[in-house]
PDB file of C-alpha atoms in Angstrom:
ATOM      1  CA  MET M  27     -10.118 107.779  46.946  1.00 46.00           C
ATOM      2  CA  THR M  28     -11.182 108.092  50.596  1.00 51.00           C
ATOM      3  CA  PHE M  29     -13.743 105.882  52.342  1.00 58.00           C
ATOM      4  CA  PHE M  30     -15.421 107.837  55.118  1.00 60.00           C
ATOM      5  CA  LYS M  31     -18.527 106.678  56.971  1.00 62.00           C
ATOM      6  CA  HIS M  32     -19.681 110.238  57.689  1.00 57.00           C
ATOM      7  CA  GLY M  33     -19.844 113.382  55.617  1.00 57.00           C
ATOM      8  CA  ARG M  34     -16.881 115.680  56.234  1.00 58.00           C
ATOM      9  CA  ASP M  35     -16.053 119.321  55.618  1.00 65.00           C
ATOM     10  CA  LYS M  36     -13.785 119.075  52.581  1.00 73.00           C
ATOM     11  CA  ARG M  37     -12.400 122.534  53.363  1.00 77.00           C
ATOM     12  CA  LEU M  38     -10.458 120.936  56.211  1.00 82.00           C
ATOM     13  CA  PRO M  39      -7.042 119.332  55.620  1.00 88.00           C
ATOM     14  CA  LEU M  40      -7.387 115.632  54.849  1.00 90.00           C
ATOM     15  CA  TYR M  41      -5.610 114.525  58.048  1.00 90.00           C
ATOM     16  CA  GLN M  42      -8.113 116.548  60.090  1.00 88.00           C
ATOM     17  CA  GLN M  43     -11.022 114.936  58.258  1.00 89.00           C
ATOM     18  CA  VAL M  44      -9.511 111.548  59.131  1.00 91.00           C
ATOM     19  CA  ARG M  45      -8.930 112.691  62.714  1.00 89.00           C
ATOM     20  CA  ASP M  46     -12.634 113.586  63.035  1.00 88.00           C
ATOM     21  CA  GLU M  47     -13.587 110.204  61.604  1.00 89.00           C
ATOM     22  CA  LEU M  48     -11.358 108.401  64.116  1.00 90.00           C
ATOM     23  CA  LEU M  49     -12.867 110.467  66.917  1.00 85.00           C
ATOM     24  CA  GLU M  50     -16.335 109.271  65.843  1.00 84.00           C
ATOM     25  CA  ASN M  51     -15.200 105.702  66.512  1.00 86.00           C
ATOM     26  CA  ILE M  52     -14.104 106.646  70.034  1.00 83.00           C
ATOM     27  CA  SER M  53     -17.209 108.724  70.807  1.00 75.00           C
ATOM     28  CA  ALA M  54     -19.550 105.989  69.561  1.00 75.00           C
ATOM     29  CA  GLY M  55     -17.828 103.350  71.692  1.00 76.00           C
ATOM     30  CA  ILE M  56     -16.595 101.407  68.659  1.00 84.00           C
ATOM     31  CA  TRP M  57     -13.066 101.792  70.047  1.00 87.00           C
ATOM     32  CA  LEU M  58     -13.077 101.253  73.818  1.00 82.00           C
ATOM     33  CA  PRO M  59     -10.797 102.638  76.548  1.00 83.00           C
ATOM     34  CA  GLU M  60      -7.626 100.630  77.162  1.00 84.00           C
ATOM     35  CA  LYS M  61      -8.210  98.633  73.952  1.00 86.00           C
ATOM     36  CA  PRO M  62      -5.934  98.919  70.890  1.00 91.00           C
ATOM     37  CA  ILE M  63      -7.220 100.712  67.810  1.00 92.00           C
ATOM     38  CA  PRO M  64      -6.493  99.268  64.332  1.00 93.00           C
ATOM     39  CA  THR M  65      -2.919  99.537  63.099  1.00 93.00           C
ATOM     40  CA  GLU M  66      -1.813 102.350  60.801  1.00 91.00           C
ATOM     41  CA  SER M  67      -1.724  99.891  57.892  1.00 92.00           C
ATOM     42  CA  GLU M  68      -5.297  98.778  58.611  1.00 92.00           C
ATOM     43  CA  LEU M  69      -6.478 102.386  58.878  1.00 93.00           C
ATOM     44  CA  THR M  70      -4.714 103.243  55.619  1.00 92.00           C
ATOM     45  CA  LYS M  71      -6.699 100.523  53.850  1.00 90.00           C
ATOM     46  CA  SER M  72      -9.957 101.475  55.584  1.00 88.00           C
ATOM     47  CA  TYR M  73      -9.781 105.157  54.630  1.00 89.00           C
ATOM     48  CA  GLY M  74      -7.880 104.935  51.366  1.00 89.00           C
ATOM     49  CA  VAL M  75      -5.345 107.602  52.329  1.00 91.00           C
ATOM     50  CA  ALA M  76      -1.568 107.698  52.670  1.00 92.00           C
ATOM     51  CA  ILE M  77      -0.005 106.321  55.835  1.00 93.00           C
ATOM     52  CA  GLY M  78       1.453 109.776  56.559  1.00 94.00           C
ATOM     53  CA  THR M  79      -2.088 111.195  56.676  1.00 93.00           C
ATOM     54  CA  ILE M  80      -3.168 108.447  59.101  1.00 93.00           C
ATOM     55  CA  ARG M  81      -0.104 109.010  61.262  1.00 93.00           C
ATOM     56  CA  LYS M  82      -0.724 112.764  61.464  1.00 94.00           C
ATOM     57  CA  ALA M  83      -4.414 112.203  62.333  1.00 93.00           C
ATOM     58  CA  VAL M  84      -3.461 109.759  65.101  1.00 93.00           C
ATOM     59  CA  ASP M  85      -0.759 112.150  66.335  1.00 93.00           C
ATOM     60  CA  THR M  86      -3.365 114.884  66.887  1.00 91.00           C
ATOM     61  CA  LEU M  87      -5.484 112.533  69.022  1.00 90.00           C
ATOM     62  CA  VAL M  88      -2.395 111.485  70.991  1.00 90.00           C
ATOM     63  CA  ASN M  89      -1.498 115.150  71.548  1.00 88.00           C
ATOM     64  CA  ASP M  90      -5.082 115.806  72.669  1.00 82.00           C
ATOM     65  CA  GLY M  91      -4.721 113.049  75.276  1.00 81.00           C
ATOM     66  CA  LEU M  92      -7.397 110.810  73.741  1.00 83.00           C
ATOM     67  CA  LEU M  93      -5.010 108.113  72.541  1.00 89.00           C
ATOM     68  CA  TYR M  94      -1.640 106.854  73.756  1.00 89.00           C
ATOM     69  CA  ARG M  95       1.045 104.706  72.168  1.00 92.00           C
ATOM     70  CA  SER M  96       2.607 101.694  73.871  1.00 89.00           C
ATOM     71  CA  GLN M  97       5.923 100.543  72.432  1.00 87.00           C
ATOM     72  CA  GLY M  98       5.535  97.193  70.747  1.00 85.00           C
ATOM     73  CA  ARG M  99       1.829  96.898  71.636  1.00 91.00           C
ATOM     74  CA  GLY M 100       0.043  99.519  69.559  1.00 91.00           C
ATOM     75  CA  THR M 101      -2.097 102.625  70.075  1.00 93.00           C
ATOM     76  CA  PHE M 102      -4.820 102.642  72.735  1.00 91.00           C
ATOM     77  CA  VAL M 103      -7.789 104.774  73.760  1.00 88.00           C
ATOM     78  CA  ARG M 104      -6.847 106.572  76.983  1.00 83.00           C
ATOM     79  CA  ARG M 105      -9.001 106.346  80.109  1.00 78.00           C
ATOM     80  CA  PRO M 106      -8.270 109.375  82.336  1.00 72.00           C
ATOM     81  CA  ASP M 107      -7.915 108.976  86.126  1.00 66.00           C
ATOM     82  CA  PHE M 108     -10.349 111.589  87.419  1.00 62.00           C
ATOM     83  CA  ASN M 109     -10.210 110.538  91.055  1.00 57.00           C
ATOM     84  CA  ALA M 110      -6.478 111.189  91.089  1.00 54.00           C
ATOM     85  CA  SER M 111      -7.259 114.672  89.763  1.00 53.00           C
ATOM     86  CA  LEU M 112      -9.828 115.490  92.439  1.00 51.00           C
ATOM     87  CA  PHE M 113      -7.943 114.045  95.370  1.00 54.00           C
ATOM     88  CA  ARG M 114      -4.673 115.742  94.580  1.00 56.00           C
ATOM     89  CA  PHE M 115      -6.296 118.634  96.460  1.00 55.00           C
ATOM     90  CA  PHE M 116      -7.313 116.727  99.577  1.00 57.00           C
ATOM     91  CA  ARG M 117      -5.174 114.772 102.030  1.00 54.00           C
ATOM     92  CA  GLN M 118      -6.330 111.183 101.968  1.00 54.00           C
ATOM     93  CA  MET M 119      -4.113 109.399 104.418  1.00 52.00           C
ATOM     94  CA  SER M 120      -5.470 106.944 106.962  1.00 53.00           C
ATOM     95  CA  SER M 121      -4.613 107.250 110.645  1.00 56.00           C
ATOM     96  CA  ASP M 122      -1.647 104.928 110.128  1.00 60.00           C
ATOM     97  CA  GLY M 123      -0.303 106.948 107.189  1.00 55.00           C
ATOM     98  CA  ARG M 124      -1.539 104.780 104.296  1.00 58.00           C
ATOM     99  CA  PHE M 125      -2.965 106.217 101.060  1.00 58.00           C
ATOM    100  CA  VAL M 126      -6.713 105.527 101.003  1.00 64.00           C
ATOM    101  CA  MET M 127      -9.327 106.179  98.303  1.00 69.00           C
ATOM    102  CA  PRO M 128     -12.412 107.567 100.068  1.00 76.00           C
ATOM    103  CA  LYS M 129     -15.589 105.482  99.979  1.00 84.00           C
ATOM    104  CA  SER M 130     -18.899 106.833  98.747  1.00 89.00           C
ATOM    105  CA  GLN M 131     -22.458 106.916 100.031  1.00 93.00           C
ATOM    106  CA  LEU M 132     -25.206 107.985  97.642  1.00 95.00           C
ATOM    107  CA  LEU M 133     -27.842 109.858  99.642  1.00 96.00           C
ATOM    108  CA  SER M 134     -30.465 110.680  97.032  1.00 96.00           C
ATOM    109  CA  LYS M 135     -31.387 110.582  93.345  1.00 97.00           C
ATOM    110  CA  THR M 136     -33.993 113.040  92.090  1.00 96.00           C
ATOM    111  CA  MET M 137     -35.248 114.425  88.805  1.00 96.00           C
ATOM    112  CA  LYS M 138     -35.587 118.202  88.672  1.00 93.00           C
ATOM    113  CA  GLN M 139     -34.915 121.331  86.685  1.00 94.00           C
ATOM    114  CA  PRO M 140     -31.348 122.632  86.987  1.00 95.00           C
ATOM    115  CA  SER M 141     -30.405 126.206  87.751  1.00 95.00           C
ATOM    116  CA  LYS M 142     -29.358 128.385  84.829  1.00 95.00           C
ATOM    117  CA  HIS M 143     -25.701 127.971  85.821  1.00 96.00           C
ATOM    118  CA  ILE M 144     -25.921 124.168  85.719  1.00 96.00           C
ATOM    119  CA  ALA M 145     -28.113 124.154  82.599  1.00 96.00           C
ATOM    120  CA  ASP M 146     -25.558 126.328  80.786  1.00 96.00           C
ATOM    121  CA  ALA M 147     -22.736 124.012  81.860  1.00 97.00           C
ATOM    122  CA  LEU M 148     -24.596 120.997  80.438  1.00 97.00           C
ATOM    123  CA  ASN M 149     -25.916 122.790  77.333  1.00 96.00           C
ATOM    124  CA  LEU M 150     -29.487 122.334  78.596  1.00 95.00           C
ATOM    125  CA  ASN M 151     -32.519 124.559  78.625  1.00 90.00           C
ATOM    126  CA  THR M 152     -33.646 125.515  82.149  1.00 82.00           C
ATOM    127  CA  ARG M 153     -36.972 123.832  81.337  1.00 88.00           C
ATOM    128  CA  ASP M 154     -35.172 120.538  80.726  1.00 92.00           C
ATOM    129  CA  HIS M 155     -34.985 118.002  83.525  1.00 93.00           C
ATOM    130  CA  ALA M 156     -31.791 116.496  84.828  1.00 96.00           C
ATOM    131  CA  ILE M 157     -30.876 113.776  87.289  1.00 97.00           C
ATOM    132  CA  CYS M 158     -29.397 115.114  90.528  1.00 98.00           C
ATOM    133  CA  LEU M 159     -27.300 112.841  92.744  1.00 97.00           C
ATOM    134  CA  GLU M 160     -26.249 113.823  96.274  1.00 97.00           C
ATOM    135  CA  ARG M 161     -23.309 111.910  97.656  1.00 96.00           C
ATOM    136  CA  LEU M 162     -20.833 111.857 100.556  1.00 95.00           C
ATOM    137  CA  ARG M 163     -17.200 110.717 100.418  1.00 90.00           C
ATOM    138  CA  PHE M 164     -15.745 109.125 103.565  1.00 87.00           C
ATOM    139  CA  LEU M 165     -12.210 108.601 104.815  1.00 80.00           C
ATOM    140  CA  GLU M 166     -12.303 106.080 107.670  1.00 78.00           C
ATOM    141  CA  GLU M 167     -15.548 107.215 109.328  1.00 82.00           C
ATOM    142  CA  ARG M 168     -15.186 110.908 108.581  1.00 86.00           C
ATOM    143  CA  VAL M 169     -16.983 112.774 105.793  1.00 90.00           C
ATOM    144  CA  VAL M 170     -14.324 114.563 103.719  1.00 87.00           C
ATOM    145  CA  LEU M 171     -16.416 115.675 100.743  1.00 91.00           C
ATOM    146  CA  THR M 172     -20.014 116.440  99.872  1.00 95.00           C
ATOM    147  CA  GLU M 173     -20.953 116.170  96.208  1.00 95.00           C
ATOM    148  CA  GLU M 174     -23.880 117.322  94.088  1.00 97.00           C
ATOM    149  CA  ILE M 175     -23.856 115.714  90.644  1.00 97.00           C
ATOM    150  CA  TRP M 176     -26.095 116.629  87.693  1.00 98.00           C
ATOM    151  CA  LEU M 177     -26.632 114.476  84.581  1.00 98.00           C
ATOM    152  CA  PRO M 178     -28.733 115.187  81.450  1.00 97.00           C
ATOM    153  CA  GLU M 179     -31.897 113.072  81.552  1.00 96.00           C
ATOM    154  CA  SER M 180     -31.724 112.371  77.813  1.00 94.00           C
ATOM    155  CA  LEU M 181     -28.350 110.625  78.146  1.00 95.00           C
ATOM    156  CA  PHE M 182     -28.728 108.987  81.557  1.00 97.00           C
ATOM    157  CA  SER M 183     -32.400 107.971  81.697  1.00 95.00           C
ATOM    158  CA  ARG M 184     -31.339 104.384  82.479  1.00 94.00           C
ATOM    159  CA  LEU M 185     -30.296 105.551  85.957  1.00 96.00           C
ATOM    160  CA  ILE M 186     -33.763 106.818  86.885  1.00 94.00           C
ATOM    161  CA  ASP M 187     -35.170 103.401  87.759  1.00 93.00           C
ATOM    162  CA  LEU M 188     -32.060 102.047  89.490  1.00 95.00           C
ATOM    163  CA  ASP M 189     -31.943 101.658  93.266  1.00 95.00           C
ATOM    164  CA  LEU M 190     -29.339 103.710  95.118  1.00 94.00           C
ATOM    165  CA  SER M 191     -27.641 100.492  96.237  1.00 92.00           C
ATOM    166  CA  GLU M 192     -26.881  99.632  92.587  1.00 93.00           C
ATOM    167  CA  PHE M 193     -24.577 102.654  92.109  1.00 92.00           C
ATOM    168  CA  GLY M 194     -20.895 101.851  92.401  1.00 84.00           C
ATOM    169  CA  ASN M 195     -18.222 103.619  94.430  1.00 83.00           C
ATOM    170  CA  LEU M 196     -16.768 104.989  91.173  1.00 84.00           C
ATOM    171  CA  LEU M 197     -19.372 106.661  88.977  1.00 90.00           C
ATOM    172  CA  TYR M 198     -17.564 107.020  85.657  1.00 88.00           C
ATOM    173  CA  PRO M 199     -17.218 103.260  85.030  1.00 85.00           C
ATOM    174  CA  PHE M 200     -20.854 102.981  86.162  1.00 90.00           C
ATOM    175  CA  TYR M 201     -21.977 105.557  83.577  1.00 92.00           C
ATOM    176  CA  GLU M 202     -20.152 103.584  80.911  1.00 87.00           C
ATOM    177  CA  GLN M 203     -21.605 100.249  82.020  1.00 87.00           C
ATOM    178  CA  GLU M 204     -25.220 101.382  82.438  1.00 92.00           C
ATOM    179  CA  CYS M 205     -25.598 104.198  79.904  1.00 92.00           C
ATOM    180  CA  GLY M 206     -22.763 103.767  77.407  1.00 88.00           C
ATOM    181  CA  GLN M 207     -21.485 107.259  78.253  1.00 90.00           C
ATOM    182  CA  LEU M 208     -17.679 107.520  78.403  1.00 86.00           C
ATOM    183  CA  ILE M 209     -16.046 110.440  80.200  1.00 87.00           C
ATOM    184  CA  ALA M 210     -12.944 111.604  78.351  1.00 84.00           C
ATOM    185  CA  SER M 211     -11.988 114.970  79.852  1.00 84.00           C
ATOM    186  CA  ALA M 212     -13.037 117.508  82.427  1.00 87.00           C
ATOM    187  CA  ARG M 213     -12.612 121.157  83.366  1.00 89.00           C
ATOM    188  CA  GLU M 214     -12.294 122.029  87.051  1.00 88.00           C
ATOM    189  CA  THR M 215     -12.597 125.370  88.840  1.00 90.00           C
ATOM    190  CA  LEU M 216     -11.398 125.807  92.418  1.00 88.00           C
ATOM    191  CA  THR M 217     -12.665 128.455  94.845  1.00 92.00           C
ATOM    192  CA  ILE M 218     -12.811 128.986  98.615  1.00 92.00           C
ATOM    193  CA  GLN M 219     -16.164 129.782 100.225  1.00 95.00           C
ATOM    194  CA  SER M 220     -17.868 129.795 103.617  1.00 96.00           C
ATOM    195  CA  ALA M 221     -19.867 126.711 104.599  1.00 95.00           C
ATOM    196  CA  ASN M 222     -23.636 127.193 104.737  1.00 95.00           C
ATOM    197  CA  THR M 223     -25.766 125.309 107.248  1.00 96.00           C
ATOM    198  CA  ARG M 224     -26.251 122.238 105.031  1.00 94.00           C
ATOM    199  CA  ILE M 225     -22.582 121.875 104.003  1.00 95.00           C
ATOM    200  CA  ALA M 226     -21.358 122.535 107.553  1.00 96.00           C
ATOM    201  CA  GLY M 227     -23.684 119.878 108.937  1.00 95.00           C
ATOM    202  CA  ALA M 228     -22.579 117.296 106.369  1.00 94.00           C
ATOM    203  CA  LEU M 229     -18.869 117.958 106.990  1.00 94.00           C
ATOM    204  CA  ASN M 230     -19.327 118.297 110.774  1.00 93.00           C
ATOM    205  CA  ILE M 231     -17.709 121.727 110.865  1.00 94.00           C
ATOM    206  CA  ALA M 232     -18.879 125.097 112.162  1.00 95.00           C
ATOM    207  CA  GLU M 233     -21.161 127.151 109.956  1.00 95.00           C
ATOM    208  CA  ASN M 234     -19.245 129.783 107.932  1.00 95.00           C
ATOM    209  CA  SER M 235     -16.024 127.775 108.231  1.00 94.00           C
ATOM    210  CA  PRO M 236     -13.891 127.962 105.061  1.00 95.00           C
ATOM    211  CA  VAL M 237     -14.440 125.172 102.548  1.00 94.00           C
ATOM    212  CA  ALA M 238     -12.699 124.359  99.287  1.00 91.00           C
ATOM    213  CA  VAL M 239     -15.158 124.139  96.396  1.00 93.00           C
ATOM    214  CA  ILE M 240     -14.363 122.291  93.167  1.00 90.00           C
ATOM    215  CA  GLU M 241     -16.737 122.624  90.208  1.00 94.00           C
ATOM    216  CA  ARG M 242     -16.232 120.092  87.455  1.00 93.00           C
ATOM    217  CA  VAL M 243     -17.782 119.764  84.016  1.00 95.00           C
ATOM    218  CA  ALA M 244     -16.989 116.372  82.477  1.00 93.00           C
ATOM    219  CA  TYR M 245     -17.119 115.788  78.725  1.00 92.00           C
ATOM    220  CA  GLY M 246     -17.393 112.878  76.314  1.00 89.00           C
ATOM    221  CA  TYR M 247     -14.806 112.240  73.629  1.00 85.00           C
ATOM    222  CA  ASP M 248     -16.802 114.480  71.284  1.00 84.00           C
ATOM    223  CA  LYS M 249     -16.757 117.313  73.894  1.00 88.00           C
ATOM    224  CA  THR M 250     -20.459 116.887  74.756  1.00 93.00           C
ATOM    225  CA  PRO M 251     -20.919 117.919  78.435  1.00 96.00           C
ATOM    226  CA  LEU M 252     -22.059 114.830  80.332  1.00 97.00           C
ATOM    227  CA  GLU M 253     -21.788 115.748  83.999  1.00 97.00           C
ATOM    228  CA  TYR M 254     -21.751 118.810  86.237  1.00 98.00           C
ATOM    229  CA  ARG M 255     -20.362 118.199  89.722  1.00 96.00           C
ATOM    230  CA  ILE M 256     -19.734 120.478  92.681  1.00 96.00           C
ATOM    231  CA  SER M 257     -17.704 119.157  95.623  1.00 93.00           C
ATOM    232  CA  HIS M 258     -17.156 120.774  99.029  1.00 94.00           C
ATOM    233  CA  GLY M 259     -14.380 119.822 101.445  1.00 91.00           C
ATOM    234  CA  ALA M 260     -13.260 121.329 104.737  1.00 89.00           C
ATOM    235  CA  ALA M 261     -10.374 123.755 104.199  1.00 85.00           C
ATOM    236  CA  GLU M 262      -8.360 122.040 106.932  1.00 80.00           C
ATOM    237  CA  THR M 263      -8.117 118.938 104.732  1.00 73.00           C
ATOM    238  CA  PHE M 264      -7.254 120.943 101.630  1.00 72.00           C
ATOM    239  CA  CYS M 265      -3.687 121.103 100.339  1.00 65.00           C
ATOM    240  CA  TYR M 266      -2.473 122.605  97.064  1.00 62.00           C
ATOM    241  CA  GLN M 267       0.981 121.587  95.906  1.00 57.00           C
ATOM    242  CA  ILE M 268       2.752 122.119  92.596  1.00 57.00           C
ATOM    243  CA  GLU M 269       6.277 121.580  91.379  1.00 60.00           C
ATOM    244  CA  ILE M 270       7.829 124.312  89.233  1.00 62.00           C
ATOM    245  CA  THR M 271      10.900 123.321  87.250  1.00 55.00           C
TER     246      THR M 271
END
């Protein structure tokens, strides 16, 4: 006999039903990033299924990158490093050759209707409102990135009344702290465009200069889109490198 908290599609294999149940615990914040989940024996008792079923359900979440195993310590919820992802494209060395994580300056926070493109990315209606953040990223005193960030009002309403000074340098831990929204994965698209007047002015480059553009849609553990972000950086600071083996 199985003991599920939520109704499941019994047409699915049992391990997949368990996998979906485990994912609910991650999505709801019951199991937190970098914290161990219950042991396989504990999960077997909780769900009333064979240990092989539990192991296969956990394996699927490990393969999906949502959990990871640590020898001798247990299985943990993974917290992705999104800044490492973004800045693999942009040189971020200081003048003396040290690796530096760019600092942030939040310029504005407004509530407005998104374009159809952004609304579609966030699964919103164009009549819905969203929070729009405009931000600069600095390396030593130079602006290296401009960012426009959109968040669904229904999930991030707590941010509306906060002062700009209360936002941290890293937004994803801030979302988790203030709104209980955990970012688990993201999809990025890279293109090269010409800088318009606003982007050129922010990056201190000539208008129509080439800029690298990275669009990101970030998702929760349940694949709900939580953030749309578009970042622009001067092409001269852009570097794409990949190892093929």
